[in-house]
Amino acid sequence: MSQNELVSVCLLLVLLCSSAESCVQRHVQVRVPQKLQAGYVISKVNLVDCGRHTYLTCSDPDFTVQTDGTIFTSHLTTVPDDGKSFWIWVEDATGEMWKVDVTLSLADQVSQKSSNAVLKRFKRRWRPLPFSVTENDKGPFPKDVELIASDSSVDRTVYYSIRGMGVDTEPENVFQVIPDSGLVRVLKTVDREQYPKFEFMAHVYDKFTKTESDDPLPIIVNVLDLNDNAPEFSDPLLFVVTEQSKQGTYVGKVNATDKDEPNTLHTKIKFILQNYTDLFTIDPSNGVIRTVNKQLDRETQERFFVNIEIRDMDGAMDGLSARGVAIVSLTDINDNPPTFRQSTFKAQVLENQASVLVLRIPVDDKDLKGTPNWNAVYEITKGNESGNFWMTTDPVTNEGLLYVAKPLDREKQEKLNLEVTARNQAPLVSTTGTWQTALVELNVGDVDEGPEFAAPILRLKVKENVPNGTLIGTYTATDPETKSSNGIRYYKIPLSDPGSWIKVEESTGQLKTINTIDRESHLVINNTYNITVKAVDQSQKTGTGTVMILIEDVNDNVPVVPESNRVVCTMDGKRSSTLVDAVDYDQTPYSGPFTFELASGVTGKWKLKNATGTSIILEQAEDMPNGVYQVPLLIKDLQGVGQEQMVSVRVCDCDSDGVCSGQGVSARLGAWGILAMLLSLLLILLLCLLLLFVCTTKGEKLRMTDDDGSGGMLLKSNTEAPGEEVKETPLLITPGSKADGSGTKGGGTLDYQTIRSFRGGYGQQNTIGSQGMYGTGQFGNSFQKYSDMATMETWQTNEVYLDNKLLYFNEEDDRRFAADVLKPYGYEGVGSPAGSVGCCSIISDQDTLDFLDTLGPKFRTLADVCTSKTVRRGQ
């Protein structure tokens, strides 16, 4: 096309554009400095109303326009004094075009030619495009990145600064800006894998006022990726697959990562299999490993070491790569049955033995040891119909162990042939093999055996209560070798017959009763009574058998009432009833249902109703006063056998709980009553122990003299305090006396006088001396004589003296300690006037001594003995 034609087309386009409504302003007029650095932003065409897809071109090569409408210088440009003009062509997606006139004038001059032009004011703005740098750049540094500019630089003198990431925060000192020009520079190498982008803020300031002339602008610097990282395996290369798997079976997936920028060739990885390609294959795009055929046999090779390469750039030769070894292990399946090492096994076993090991049968299995595919299970498939053998498996060696379960009898069978089959715990798969069998030949060895009963258990039926000596059966045995019963003796094992009911005849084996057989005995279980019989041959070999006696019931029991004490409550004046239960220890038809009848004489007072077979309701027929009544009942079993049973019925008033009122209180206070009884018993026990201790304590042995009293004397004393020969406490204080001897009744003083002897009632001499009063006869007169003394010993002293006196009497007579026990005495025809003088024969009131005035013969002897050893003079 010629130049003229091109001009014509352009004019036509201009006319078309002028005829259409423009989406942009038609004129742009900007004041600029005379010298413009490269990248200096002139202005921006407003494309808001032009849609998303627009194409812009500039008519002046000194300037460049970006897709967002920003116009900036492409290199260092000088604006003429009279200004400079050019235009911008804007084309939308439909092909429509608009022309934007751009007029530049110097900042200190205003073109008169454009004074009449229509100017439109736009808001000042920054250049918004992101910057980019390449990672691992080798320099040299610093290196220019981009030029930033603000609209405020059109009419002001400004300078720039940047702050933020990569400038004054971590990582610091990566970028800087030249303040006057706004040129951003990178100062060192950056790593995209560490910092994929940088974001910092740009600020513009008026050089004269030092204030920001525009809002801060966020600057984004993207770090361009280089393929500087080889791919890496992200997971362990360990895989498992079952042996004999079919073609295409999933084995596992190789996972790999690349630190370079995602979704680029730098991170597009290709997977390559380098060996065992006849067994496995790998998907080059996702790393999935699959089997190629069914030739994977664990018994041939258990694991495979597969080399795998991963390469980025989609496998290109200039891409980076890495290699690894994947371990593919084969899991076992039961494709090999156990095999016997020989087809026939021979062994010998003695008869009459049980639970003994006969034979070990070895097998081989190629499957994985210790798994159900290897563990063998043995079965006797032939020859064990009688159950004489059983088999198990040795868990360590996997051998079959053949045991004797029941004793063998050589007399019945000398040889045995068994067929043994070996299986696995798991079924066979992926194989044509089958379970194998082996033959076992056994010889039974002979052993001298004891007698054998024809039947191990003899069952006999016997009615209970048969007469003693009744023959109930015969139980005999034979010798297995001779098949004869000659010379065999029979005995009953005693512990097997706890009731001693059966006798075994030694020579014949006859069984006879020797005691009454009672079916209702606790020794009978389920109507059965067992005894054990032992047979002994001439060589002292023994054999045992069991006799099971089945006891048949007879009607030997009548119905009885186990709980004969019943209660009938009268509540609110109403009559009541009670349930009477009866039992019969016989079995049907000798037990229930029962018939109940009232005996004669009580039919008007009581009545029966609602019989249920084993129980009946006993009800009052008339009002009765509270008390206990004996009600005779005639109870018969199904055969009409029975007798009269006496039922004790208590008629009482009951509370709301149905308990007799008196019994209710006892029940409520039962726990406290029991506790009180226990405490009382404990106190009585302690008291008895105390009395026993007092009565049986060994006293000081005293020698009794029978002198005439010539050595004793009474001493006079006028001192307030008693002498050293006088006791501190009185022996007895008679009624009406005081401790100081000043009582008004019989309360005189008594001086120490010469001790005189006197005779008791039976002619025995008594003596009062300085060491006390001793005697061997009746002390009644003596006690009476000194009962009015004012100063006596205390009761405690009396007790000690009494013990000594009684002890002396006893030792003088028969040299034995006195105790409150029964002793033999000659019977003189009449009872003793004193009665019992034991230490526990009486418990008196100790608060008063009035009883001393009326002592009878029972205590007179004791009172005589308790007279004080010394008598002191009162003041």
JSON list of C-alpha atoms in Angstrom, two decimals, residues 133 137 140-145 174-176 184-190:
[
{"chain": "A", "resi": 133, "resn": "VAL", "atom": "CA", "xyz": [13.95, -8.94, 39.23]},
{"chain": "A", "resi": 137, "resn": "ASP", "atom": "CA", "xyz": [21.40, -12.56, 39.34]},
{"chain": "A", "resi": 140, "resn": "PRO", "atom": "CA", "xyz": [27.25, -6.40, 38.84]},
{"chain": "A", "resi": 141, "resn": "PHE", "atom": "CA", "xyz": [25.38, -4.54, 41.59]},
{"chain": "A", "resi": 142, "resn": "PRO", "atom": "CA", "xyz": [23.72, -2.18, 42.09]},
{"chain": "A", "resi": 143, "resn": "LYS", "atom": "CA", "xyz": [21.49, -2.82, 39.10]},
{"chain": "A", "resi": 144, "resn": "ASP", "atom": "CA", "xyz": [18.65, -0.60, 37.85]},
{"chain": "A", "resi": 145, "resn": "VAL", "atom": "CA", "xyz": [15.17, -2.07, 38.24]},
{"chain": "A", "resi": 174, "resn": "VAL", "atom": "CA", "xyz": [18.10, -5.38, 49.01]},
{"chain": "A", "resi": 175, "resn": "PHE", "atom": "CA", "xyz": [16.63, -2.33, 47.25]},
{"chain": "A", "resi": 176, "resn": "GLN", "atom": "CA", "xyz": [17.33, 1.40, 47.19]},
{"chain": "A", "resi": 184, "resn": "VAL", "atom": "CA", "xyz": [14.76, 1.81, 42.03]},
{"chain": "A", "resi": 185, "resn": "ARG", "atom": "CA", "xyz": [17.88, -0.36, 42.19]},
{"chain": "A", "resi": 186, "resn": "VAL", "atom": "CA", "xyz": [18.60, -3.89, 43.47]},
{"chain": "A", "resi": 187, "resn": "LEU", "atom": "CA", "xyz": [21.76, -4.20, 45.56]},
{"chain": "A", "resi": 188, "resn": "LYS", "atom": "CA", "xyz": [22.36, -7.96, 45.83]},
{"chain": "A", "resi": 189, "resn": "THR", "atom": "CA", "xyz": [21.31, -11.39, 44.70]},
{"chain": "A", "resi": 190, "resn": "VAL", "atom": "CA", "xyz": [17.91, -12.64, 45.86]}
]
